[in-house]
Every structure is written in C-alpha cells, then in structure tokens.
Coordinates of C-alpha atoms in Angstrom, one line a residue:
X1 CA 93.7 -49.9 35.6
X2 CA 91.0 -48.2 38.1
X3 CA 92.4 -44.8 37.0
X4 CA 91.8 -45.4 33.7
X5 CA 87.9 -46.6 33.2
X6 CA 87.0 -43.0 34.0
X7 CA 88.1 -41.2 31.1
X8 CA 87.5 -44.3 28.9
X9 CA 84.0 -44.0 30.0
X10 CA 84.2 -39.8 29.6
X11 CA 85.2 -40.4 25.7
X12 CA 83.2 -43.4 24.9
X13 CA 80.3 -41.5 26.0
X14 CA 81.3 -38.5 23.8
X15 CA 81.8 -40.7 20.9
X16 CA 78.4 -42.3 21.1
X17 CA 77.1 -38.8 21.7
X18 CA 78.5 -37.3 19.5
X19 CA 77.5 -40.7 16.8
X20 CA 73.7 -39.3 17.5
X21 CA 73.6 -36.0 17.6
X22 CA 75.4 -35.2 14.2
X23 CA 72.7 -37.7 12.0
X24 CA 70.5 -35.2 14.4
X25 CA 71.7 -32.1 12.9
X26 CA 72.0 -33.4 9.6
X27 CA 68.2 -33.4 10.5
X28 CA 67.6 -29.8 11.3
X29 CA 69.6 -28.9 8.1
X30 CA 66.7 -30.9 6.1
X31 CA 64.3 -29.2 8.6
X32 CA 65.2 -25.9 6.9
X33 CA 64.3 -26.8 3.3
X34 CA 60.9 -25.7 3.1
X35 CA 62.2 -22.0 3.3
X36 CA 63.2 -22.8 -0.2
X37 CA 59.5 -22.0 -0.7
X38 CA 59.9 -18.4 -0.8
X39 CA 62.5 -17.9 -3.4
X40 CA 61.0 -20.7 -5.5
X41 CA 57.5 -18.9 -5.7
X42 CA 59.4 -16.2 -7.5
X43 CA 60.5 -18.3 -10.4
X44 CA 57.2 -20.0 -10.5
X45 CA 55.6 -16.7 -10.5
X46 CA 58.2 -15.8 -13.7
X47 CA 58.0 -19.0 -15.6
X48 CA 54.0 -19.8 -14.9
X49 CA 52.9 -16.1 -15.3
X50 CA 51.2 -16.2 -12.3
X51 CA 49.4 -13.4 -10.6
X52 CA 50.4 -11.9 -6.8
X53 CA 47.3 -14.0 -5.4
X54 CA 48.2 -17.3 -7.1
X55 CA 52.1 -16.7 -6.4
X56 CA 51.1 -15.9 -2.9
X57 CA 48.9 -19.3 -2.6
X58 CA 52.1 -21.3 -3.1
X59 CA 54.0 -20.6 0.3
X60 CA 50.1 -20.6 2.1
X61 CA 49.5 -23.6 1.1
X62 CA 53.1 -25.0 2.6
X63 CA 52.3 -23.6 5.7
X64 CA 48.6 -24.8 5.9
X65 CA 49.4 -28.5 6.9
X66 CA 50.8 -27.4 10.3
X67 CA 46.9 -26.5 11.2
X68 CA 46.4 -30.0 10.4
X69 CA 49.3 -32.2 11.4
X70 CA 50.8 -31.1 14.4
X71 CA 49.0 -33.0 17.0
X72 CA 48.0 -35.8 14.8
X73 CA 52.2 -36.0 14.7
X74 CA 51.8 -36.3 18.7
X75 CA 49.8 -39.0 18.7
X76 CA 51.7 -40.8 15.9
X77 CA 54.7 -40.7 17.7
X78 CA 53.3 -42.4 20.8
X79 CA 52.6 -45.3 18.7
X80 CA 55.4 -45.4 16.4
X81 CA 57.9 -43.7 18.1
X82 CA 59.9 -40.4 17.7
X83 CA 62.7 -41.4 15.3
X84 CA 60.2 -43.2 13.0
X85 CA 58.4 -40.6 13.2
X86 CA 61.4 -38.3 11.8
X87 CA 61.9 -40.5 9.2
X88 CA 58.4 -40.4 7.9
X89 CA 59.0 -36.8 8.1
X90 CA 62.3 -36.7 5.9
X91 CA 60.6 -39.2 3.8
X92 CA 57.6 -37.3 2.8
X93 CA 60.6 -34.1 2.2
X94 CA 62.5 -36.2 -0.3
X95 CA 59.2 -36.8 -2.4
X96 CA 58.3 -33.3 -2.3
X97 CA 62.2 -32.7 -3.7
X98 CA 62.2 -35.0 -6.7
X99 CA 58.3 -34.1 -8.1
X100 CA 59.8 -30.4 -9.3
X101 CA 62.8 -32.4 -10.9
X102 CA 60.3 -33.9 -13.5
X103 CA 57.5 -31.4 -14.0
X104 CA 56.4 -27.9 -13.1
X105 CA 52.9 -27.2 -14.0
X106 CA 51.0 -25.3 -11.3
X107 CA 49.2 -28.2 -9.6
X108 CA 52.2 -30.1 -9.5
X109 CA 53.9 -27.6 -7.7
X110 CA 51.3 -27.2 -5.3
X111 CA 51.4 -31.2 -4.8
X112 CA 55.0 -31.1 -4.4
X113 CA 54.9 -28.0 -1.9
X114 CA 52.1 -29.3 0.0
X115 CA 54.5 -32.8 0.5
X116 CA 57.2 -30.5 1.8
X117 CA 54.9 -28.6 4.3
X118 CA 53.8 -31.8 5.6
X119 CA 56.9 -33.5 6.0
X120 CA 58.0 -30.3 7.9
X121 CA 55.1 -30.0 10.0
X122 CA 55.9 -33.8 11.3
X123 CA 59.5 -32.9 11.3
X124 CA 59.2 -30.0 13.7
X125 CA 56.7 -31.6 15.8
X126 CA 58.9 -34.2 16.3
X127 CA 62.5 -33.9 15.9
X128 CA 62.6 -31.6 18.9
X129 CA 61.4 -34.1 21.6
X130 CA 63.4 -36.5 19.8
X131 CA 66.6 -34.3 20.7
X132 CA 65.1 -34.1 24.6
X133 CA 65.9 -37.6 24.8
X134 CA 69.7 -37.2 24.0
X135 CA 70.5 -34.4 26.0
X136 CA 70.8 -33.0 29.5
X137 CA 68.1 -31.0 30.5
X138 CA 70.6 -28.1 31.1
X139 CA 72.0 -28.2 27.8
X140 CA 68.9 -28.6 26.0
X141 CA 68.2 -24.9 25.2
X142 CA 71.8 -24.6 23.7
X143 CA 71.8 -27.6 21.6
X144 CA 67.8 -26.7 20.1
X145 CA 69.4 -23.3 19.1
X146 CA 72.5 -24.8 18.2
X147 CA 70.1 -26.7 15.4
X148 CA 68.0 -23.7 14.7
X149 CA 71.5 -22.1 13.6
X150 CA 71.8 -25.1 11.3
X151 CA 68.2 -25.0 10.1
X152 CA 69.6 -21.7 9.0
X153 CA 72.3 -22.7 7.0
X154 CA 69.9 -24.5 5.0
X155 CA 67.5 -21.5 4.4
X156 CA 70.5 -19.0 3.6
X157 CA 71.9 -21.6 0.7
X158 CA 68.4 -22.2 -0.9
X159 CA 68.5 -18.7 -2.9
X160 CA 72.0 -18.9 -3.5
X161 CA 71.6 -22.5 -5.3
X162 CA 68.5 -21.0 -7.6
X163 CA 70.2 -18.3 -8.5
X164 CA 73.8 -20.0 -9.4
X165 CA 71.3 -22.7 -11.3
X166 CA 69.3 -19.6 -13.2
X167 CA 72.9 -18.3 -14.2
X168 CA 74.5 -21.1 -14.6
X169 CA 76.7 -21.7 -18.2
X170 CA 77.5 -24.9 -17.9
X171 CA 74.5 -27.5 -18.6
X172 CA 72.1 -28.1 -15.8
X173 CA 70.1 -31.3 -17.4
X174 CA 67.1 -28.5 -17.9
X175 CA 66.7 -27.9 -14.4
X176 CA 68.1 -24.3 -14.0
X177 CA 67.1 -22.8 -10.8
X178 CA 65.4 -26.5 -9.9
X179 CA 68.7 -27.6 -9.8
X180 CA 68.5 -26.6 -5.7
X181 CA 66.0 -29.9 -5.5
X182 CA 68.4 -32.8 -6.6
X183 CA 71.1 -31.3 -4.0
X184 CA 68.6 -30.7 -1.5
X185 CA 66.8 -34.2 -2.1
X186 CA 70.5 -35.5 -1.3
X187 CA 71.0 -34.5 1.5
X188 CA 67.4 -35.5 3.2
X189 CA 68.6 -39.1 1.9
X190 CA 71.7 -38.5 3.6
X191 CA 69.9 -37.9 6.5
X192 CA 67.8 -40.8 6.5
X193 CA 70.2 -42.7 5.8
X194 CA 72.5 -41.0 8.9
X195 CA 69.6 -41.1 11.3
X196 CA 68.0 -44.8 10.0
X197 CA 71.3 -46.2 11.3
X198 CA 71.8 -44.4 14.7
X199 CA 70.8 -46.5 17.6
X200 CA 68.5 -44.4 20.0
X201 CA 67.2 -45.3 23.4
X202 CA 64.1 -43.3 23.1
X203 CA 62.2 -42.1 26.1
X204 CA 58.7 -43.7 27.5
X205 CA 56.3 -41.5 25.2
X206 CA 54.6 -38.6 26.4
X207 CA 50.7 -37.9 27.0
X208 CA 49.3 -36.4 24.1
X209 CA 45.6 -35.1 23.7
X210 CA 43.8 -34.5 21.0
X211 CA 42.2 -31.3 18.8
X212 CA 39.8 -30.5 21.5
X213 CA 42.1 -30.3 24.8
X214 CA 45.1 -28.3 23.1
X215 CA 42.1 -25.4 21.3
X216 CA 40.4 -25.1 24.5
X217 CA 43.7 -23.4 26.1
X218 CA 43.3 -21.1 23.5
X219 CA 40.6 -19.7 26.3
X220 CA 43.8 -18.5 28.4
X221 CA 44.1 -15.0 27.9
X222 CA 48.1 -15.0 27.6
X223 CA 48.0 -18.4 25.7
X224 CA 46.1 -16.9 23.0
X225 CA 48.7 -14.4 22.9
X226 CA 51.3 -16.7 22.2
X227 CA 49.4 -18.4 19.7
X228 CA 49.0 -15.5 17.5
X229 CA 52.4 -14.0 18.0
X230 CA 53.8 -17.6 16.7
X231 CA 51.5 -16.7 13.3
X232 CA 52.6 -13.0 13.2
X233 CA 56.8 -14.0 13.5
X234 CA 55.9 -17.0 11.0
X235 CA 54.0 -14.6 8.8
X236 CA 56.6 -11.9 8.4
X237 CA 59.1 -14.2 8.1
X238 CA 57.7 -16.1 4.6
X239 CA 56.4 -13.4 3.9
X240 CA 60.0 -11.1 4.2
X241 CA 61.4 -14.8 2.5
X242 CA 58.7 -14.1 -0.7
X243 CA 58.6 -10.6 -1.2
X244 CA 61.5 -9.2 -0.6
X245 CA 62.7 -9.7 -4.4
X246 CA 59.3 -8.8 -5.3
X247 CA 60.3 -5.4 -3.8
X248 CA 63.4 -5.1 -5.6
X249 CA 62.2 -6.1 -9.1
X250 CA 59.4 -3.8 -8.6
X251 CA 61.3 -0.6 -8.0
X252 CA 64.7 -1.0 -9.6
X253 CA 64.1 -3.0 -12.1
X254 CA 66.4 -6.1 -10.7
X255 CA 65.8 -9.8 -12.6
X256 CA 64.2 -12.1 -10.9
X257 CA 67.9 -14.0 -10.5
X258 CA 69.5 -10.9 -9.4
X259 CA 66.4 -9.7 -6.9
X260 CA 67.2 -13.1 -5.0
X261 CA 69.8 -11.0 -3.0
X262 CA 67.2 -9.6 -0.8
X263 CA 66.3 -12.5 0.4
X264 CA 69.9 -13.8 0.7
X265 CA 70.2 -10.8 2.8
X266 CA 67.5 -11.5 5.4
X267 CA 68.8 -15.3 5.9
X268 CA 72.1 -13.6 6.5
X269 CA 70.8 -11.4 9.4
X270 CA 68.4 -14.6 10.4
X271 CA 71.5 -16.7 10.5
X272 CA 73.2 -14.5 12.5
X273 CA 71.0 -13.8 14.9
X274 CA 70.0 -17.0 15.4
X275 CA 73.8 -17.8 16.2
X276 CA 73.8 -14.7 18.7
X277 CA 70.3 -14.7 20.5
X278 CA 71.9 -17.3 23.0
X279 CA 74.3 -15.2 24.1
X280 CA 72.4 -11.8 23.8
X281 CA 69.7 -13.3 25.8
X282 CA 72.2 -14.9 28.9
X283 CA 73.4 -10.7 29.6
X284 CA 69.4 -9.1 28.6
X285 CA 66.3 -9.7 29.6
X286 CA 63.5 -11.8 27.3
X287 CA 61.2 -8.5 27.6
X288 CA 64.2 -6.1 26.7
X289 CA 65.9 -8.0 24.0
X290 CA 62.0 -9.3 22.5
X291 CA 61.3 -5.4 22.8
X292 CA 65.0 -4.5 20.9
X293 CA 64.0 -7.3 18.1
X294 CA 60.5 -5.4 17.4
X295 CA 61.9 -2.5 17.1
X296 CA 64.4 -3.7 14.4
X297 CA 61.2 -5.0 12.6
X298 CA 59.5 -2.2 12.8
X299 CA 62.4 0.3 11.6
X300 CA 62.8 -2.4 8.6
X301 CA 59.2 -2.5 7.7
X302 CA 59.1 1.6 7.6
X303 CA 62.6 1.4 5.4
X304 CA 60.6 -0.6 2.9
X305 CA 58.0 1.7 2.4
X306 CA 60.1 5.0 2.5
X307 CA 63.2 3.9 1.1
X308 CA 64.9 5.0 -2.2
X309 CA 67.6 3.2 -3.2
X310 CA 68.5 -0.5 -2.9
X311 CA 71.2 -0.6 -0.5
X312 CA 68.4 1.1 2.2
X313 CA 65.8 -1.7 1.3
X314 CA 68.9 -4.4 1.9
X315 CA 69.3 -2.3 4.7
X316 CA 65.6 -2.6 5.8
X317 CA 65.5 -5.9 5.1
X318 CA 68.3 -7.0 7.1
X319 CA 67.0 -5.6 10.5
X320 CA 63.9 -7.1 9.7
X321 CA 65.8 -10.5 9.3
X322 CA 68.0 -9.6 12.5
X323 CA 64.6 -8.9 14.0
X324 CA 62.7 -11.5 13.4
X325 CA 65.7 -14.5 14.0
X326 CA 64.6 -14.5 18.4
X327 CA 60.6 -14.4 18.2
X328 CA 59.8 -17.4 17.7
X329 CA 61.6 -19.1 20.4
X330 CA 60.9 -16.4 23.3
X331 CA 57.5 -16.5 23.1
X332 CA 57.4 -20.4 23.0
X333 CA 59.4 -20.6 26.0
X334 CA 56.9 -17.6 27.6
X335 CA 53.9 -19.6 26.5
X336 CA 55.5 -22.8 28.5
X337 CA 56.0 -21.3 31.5
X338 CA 52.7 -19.1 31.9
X339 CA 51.8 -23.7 31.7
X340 CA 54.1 -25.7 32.9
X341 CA 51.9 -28.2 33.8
X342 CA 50.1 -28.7 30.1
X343 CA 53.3 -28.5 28.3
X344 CA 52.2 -30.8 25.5
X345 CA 49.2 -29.5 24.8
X346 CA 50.7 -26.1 24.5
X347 CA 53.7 -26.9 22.7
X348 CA 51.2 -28.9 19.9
X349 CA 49.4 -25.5 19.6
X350 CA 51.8 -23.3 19.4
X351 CA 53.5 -25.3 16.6
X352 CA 49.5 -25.1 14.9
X353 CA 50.5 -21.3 15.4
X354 CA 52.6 -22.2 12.2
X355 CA 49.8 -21.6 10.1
X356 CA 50.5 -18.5 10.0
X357 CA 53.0 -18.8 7.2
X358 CA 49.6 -19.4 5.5
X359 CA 47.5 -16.9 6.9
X360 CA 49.8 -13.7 5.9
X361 CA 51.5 -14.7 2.1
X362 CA 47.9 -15.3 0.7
X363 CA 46.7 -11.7 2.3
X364 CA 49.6 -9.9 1.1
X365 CA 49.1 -11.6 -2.4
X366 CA 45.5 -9.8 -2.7
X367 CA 47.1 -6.3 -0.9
X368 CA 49.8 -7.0 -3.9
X369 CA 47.3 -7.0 -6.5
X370 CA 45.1 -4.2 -5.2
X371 CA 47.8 -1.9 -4.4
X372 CA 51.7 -3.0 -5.2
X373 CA 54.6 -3.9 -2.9
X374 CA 53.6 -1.4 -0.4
X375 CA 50.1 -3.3 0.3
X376 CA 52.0 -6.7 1.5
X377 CA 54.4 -4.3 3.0
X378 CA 51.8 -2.6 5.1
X379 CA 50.4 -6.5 5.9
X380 CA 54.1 -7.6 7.4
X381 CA 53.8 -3.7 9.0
X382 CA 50.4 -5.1 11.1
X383 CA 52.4 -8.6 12.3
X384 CA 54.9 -6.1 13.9
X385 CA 52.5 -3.7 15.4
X386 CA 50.6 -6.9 17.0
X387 CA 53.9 -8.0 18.4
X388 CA 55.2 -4.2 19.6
X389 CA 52.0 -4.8 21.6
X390 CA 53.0 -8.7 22.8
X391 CA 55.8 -7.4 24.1
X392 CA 53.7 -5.5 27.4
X393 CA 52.6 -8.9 28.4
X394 CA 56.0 -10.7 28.3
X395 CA 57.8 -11.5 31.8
X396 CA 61.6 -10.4 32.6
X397 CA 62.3 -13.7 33.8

C-alpha cells in the first residue's frame, strides 16, 4: 500500500494543479481584451465620423489608467488579497463589455473604454503575483509566457469577431461589429465564475510602497531606461493594433471591414512570437535576440513608409508584430535584475510604463491630421529608434 501513496500524491497534486491554473488562464485570455481597442476605434472612427485626433483619443485614454492604478492595485491587494483583487479586475472588464452592447455615442464609449483600461490595469498588476503563488519558482517564467501566449489568442480573435459581425447576413440583434462584446463579456463571466470557485492558498502579501518610493527609482540611470522602453514597445504596439487598417484604407482603398486584416496580421506574428521567444531566448542571448527583434521593427516601420502594394505592408506589418511580441518581457526582466532588491517598487513602475499606449496613439492622431499615415508612421519609427538605442545598455546574461 506504501508503494502506492506516491503516485496518488503525484496525480492528486496535478489534478489540484491543474484545477487552478486553467480558471488562471481563462484569466489571461480576459486579460487580452482590451486589445479589442484598436480595431474597435476604427469602427467608431467610421460610424461617429470622428477625426484622427479624436479616434486616436480612444485607445489613449484606455491606456491612461495604468499611470494611475498600478500601485494603488499593490496596495489594494495587501488588504484584500490577490484573487479578489482579480475579480474586481474582471469585474470592472465585464461592465466595460456590456455599456457598447446598449449605446455608442462618443462619451459612452470613452466610459466604457476607460472601464476596460482600468479593469486591465488591476488585472495585470495583479494576476501575475497571483500566478507566483501557484507555481515553482523554476517554472514560473514558462508558465507567465505560457499566459502571455493566451493573452494572445484573445487579441488575435478580437478583429476577426468585428469583422465576421460587420459582414455578417444573418441578424446580429443590431450589434454588427459590437457583436465581439457579448462573446467577449461571456467569457470574463466565465472567468469569474471559474476563478470565484477555485480554492487558493495565497501567499503572506508583499511590501508595497507608495507613488513617491517607486518614481524616485526613476533617478537610476538604467531604471529610467526601462521605464521608457516599456512606453515605446506599448506605444508601437496600439499604435501598430490602430493604424494599421488606417494604412490600408488610406492607400488601397480597403473598407474598414476588409482593412481589419492588417491588424489580424500583426496578432498573428505577435501570437507567434510570443509562443517562440521561450525557446528562441533558451539557445540566444537577451542582447542578441532584443537586438534581432529591433531590427524586425525597424525593417517593418521603413516597409510602411516605402511600400507599394498591400502584400509588402502585410509584410511590414508582420515583422513589426514578430518584432515587437519579446520587448516587453526582456526588458522587465533587465529592469529586475539591474534591482533585485526593490522588486516591487520596480515591477509597479514599470507596469506605470504602460501609459505609454496613451502617450503615442494620441501623438500619432495629430501627426495623422497634419500629415497622413506616414506622420503616425514616422511616430511608431521614433519608439524603434529609442529602443535600437536600449539595446547598447542591455546585459547578455
């Protein structure tokens, strides 16, 4: 009977973990919904007749709350707990999904955006940590990827579901390309649902300081760094996510349901290289393969300006996603080890880095108005040179 209690203990134990970790994921999938904001701002744009700036103010003003709520989030998960603190998050995402199922007058869709930059603000602040509890600290790296993979999935269906909803024959109760918020919105009560009835033994919470401590390290050369090459990979990223059908309908004519594909295409090469950065990174270097993602940005970004037909901007666009998939994490995980021993602190401001998804779609609204396409082109172009010039100060390690 001895012989046995091992291997009952062995698959009990992956049951249970395997009981957590899936409401988990079904987490990170929600995470991924406020990249519905790019292709959303394109329909808005069509049905509100809005100008470049006021289109561009939409996925700004997502991106805004994570200046404001990041380490607010730390501190209200020392008192609450982390996964209360997720479910506040998901909660505030399903409000955010229904408002656009019942109106869609400019301020309501700022409401109902701001909702969903919120909730993801708290949800990436938190959900991470949360996930530290559950697993190993050797496997921890490969399971946070693992869910950045599925945050993925999440932003590659978004365009597809507004563009089947635009198209769509069959009736659609009025919502057309909305339709993407009711299946979305069913999901994130899945997942509340999922994670509201998981049992986890959460970990004694961690030290968290306030505004003051975390913007003072912002006086460390390399952490400064950091901090602005989180804004620059956010930045081209909504702004690739909002744009990039801009580009299409601007110089071949595409509808706005058909110009979707472009940004269908950069979640693609996102997706995948999201899936492959784990294993490109165990046989290269963080300098090498940071320096070999910047240079797919960089090629991309010249494509868009010089390019002549639509299968070369699809082309340009995908390198740019491939490009872009990596950034994020490596320089988090350089910015945590230049401190290991303020880890909190830096990990609040980097995710206040963020804001950055607000800082470049409202800039390359105005360069949009002033001068076309190519002006929020050549905004996206200055993100890459400012990270073509990171990559000098990254270690091999």
């Amino acid at each position: 009977m001895a012989q046995n209690t091992a291997p009952q203990s062995v698959a009990t134990d992956r049951k249970s973990f395997m009981m957590q970790i899936i409401p988990v994921m079904l987490c990170f999938f929600s995470m991924g919904f406020v990249d519905l904001v790019g292709s959303a701002t394109n329909f808005v744009k069509v049905d509100l007749n809005l100008s470049g700036a006021q289109a561009g103010f939409i996925p700004s003003l997502v991106f805004f709350w994570f200046l404001i709520f990041s380490v607010p989030t730390g501190i209200l998960m020392n008192k609450i707990g982390r996964k209360k603190t997720v479910l506040l998050s998901l909660l505030l995402t399903l409000v955010s999904l229904v408002i656009p199922m019942f109106h869609t007058g400019y301020y309501t869709m700022l409401i109902a955006f701001s909702l969903l930059g919120i909730g993801n603000a708290v949800m990436q602040t938190s959900l991470n940590p949360l996930v530290s509890g559950l697993i190993n600290p050797d496997r921890l790296a490969s399971t946070l990827t693992f869910g950045q993979f599925v945050k993925a999935l999440a932003s590659l269906l978004a365009p597809y579901l507004m563009a089947w909803g635009a198209a769509m024959v069959m009736p659609t109760f009025g919502l057309e390309w909305r339709v993407v918020f009711p299946i979305f919105a069913a999901v994130c009560l899945l997942s509340i649902a999922a994670l509201g009835a998981t049992p986890i033994a959460e970990e004694q919470p961690d030290k968290v300081t306030g505004f003051k401590e975390c913007v003072v390290l912002l006086r460390i050369p390399f952490v400064l760094l950091c901090f602005l090459g989180i804004m620059c990979h956010v930045g081209i990223d909504v702004g690739t996510n909002t744009f990039a059908p801009q580009i299409l309908t601007e110089r071949f004519g595409l509808s706005v349901e058909d110009a979707v594909i472009g940004t269908q295409i950069y979640f693609y090469f996102r997706t995948g290289g999201c899936l492959l950065g784990s294993f490109i990174l165990a046989k290269m270097s963080a300098k090498s393969f940071f320096a070999f993602s910047v240079f797919c940005m960089m090629l991309g970004m010249i494509g868009l300006f010089i390019a002549s037909s639509q299968f070369l901007v699809l082309a340009a666009i995908a390198c740019i996603g491939f490009g872009n998939s990596n950034i994020f994490s490596v320089v988090f995980a350089q910015a945590l080890n230049r401190q290991p021993k303020e880890k909190n602190e830096v990990s609040g401001l980097m995710i206040m880095g963020l804001f950055g998804g607000t800082v470049f779609p409202l800039c390359m609204g105005f360069a949009q108005d002033a001068v076309g396409v190519a002006g929020a082109v050549a905004v996206m172009t200055l993100g890459v040179i400012y990270l073509a010039f990171y990559t000098l100060k990254i270690k091999n390690a």
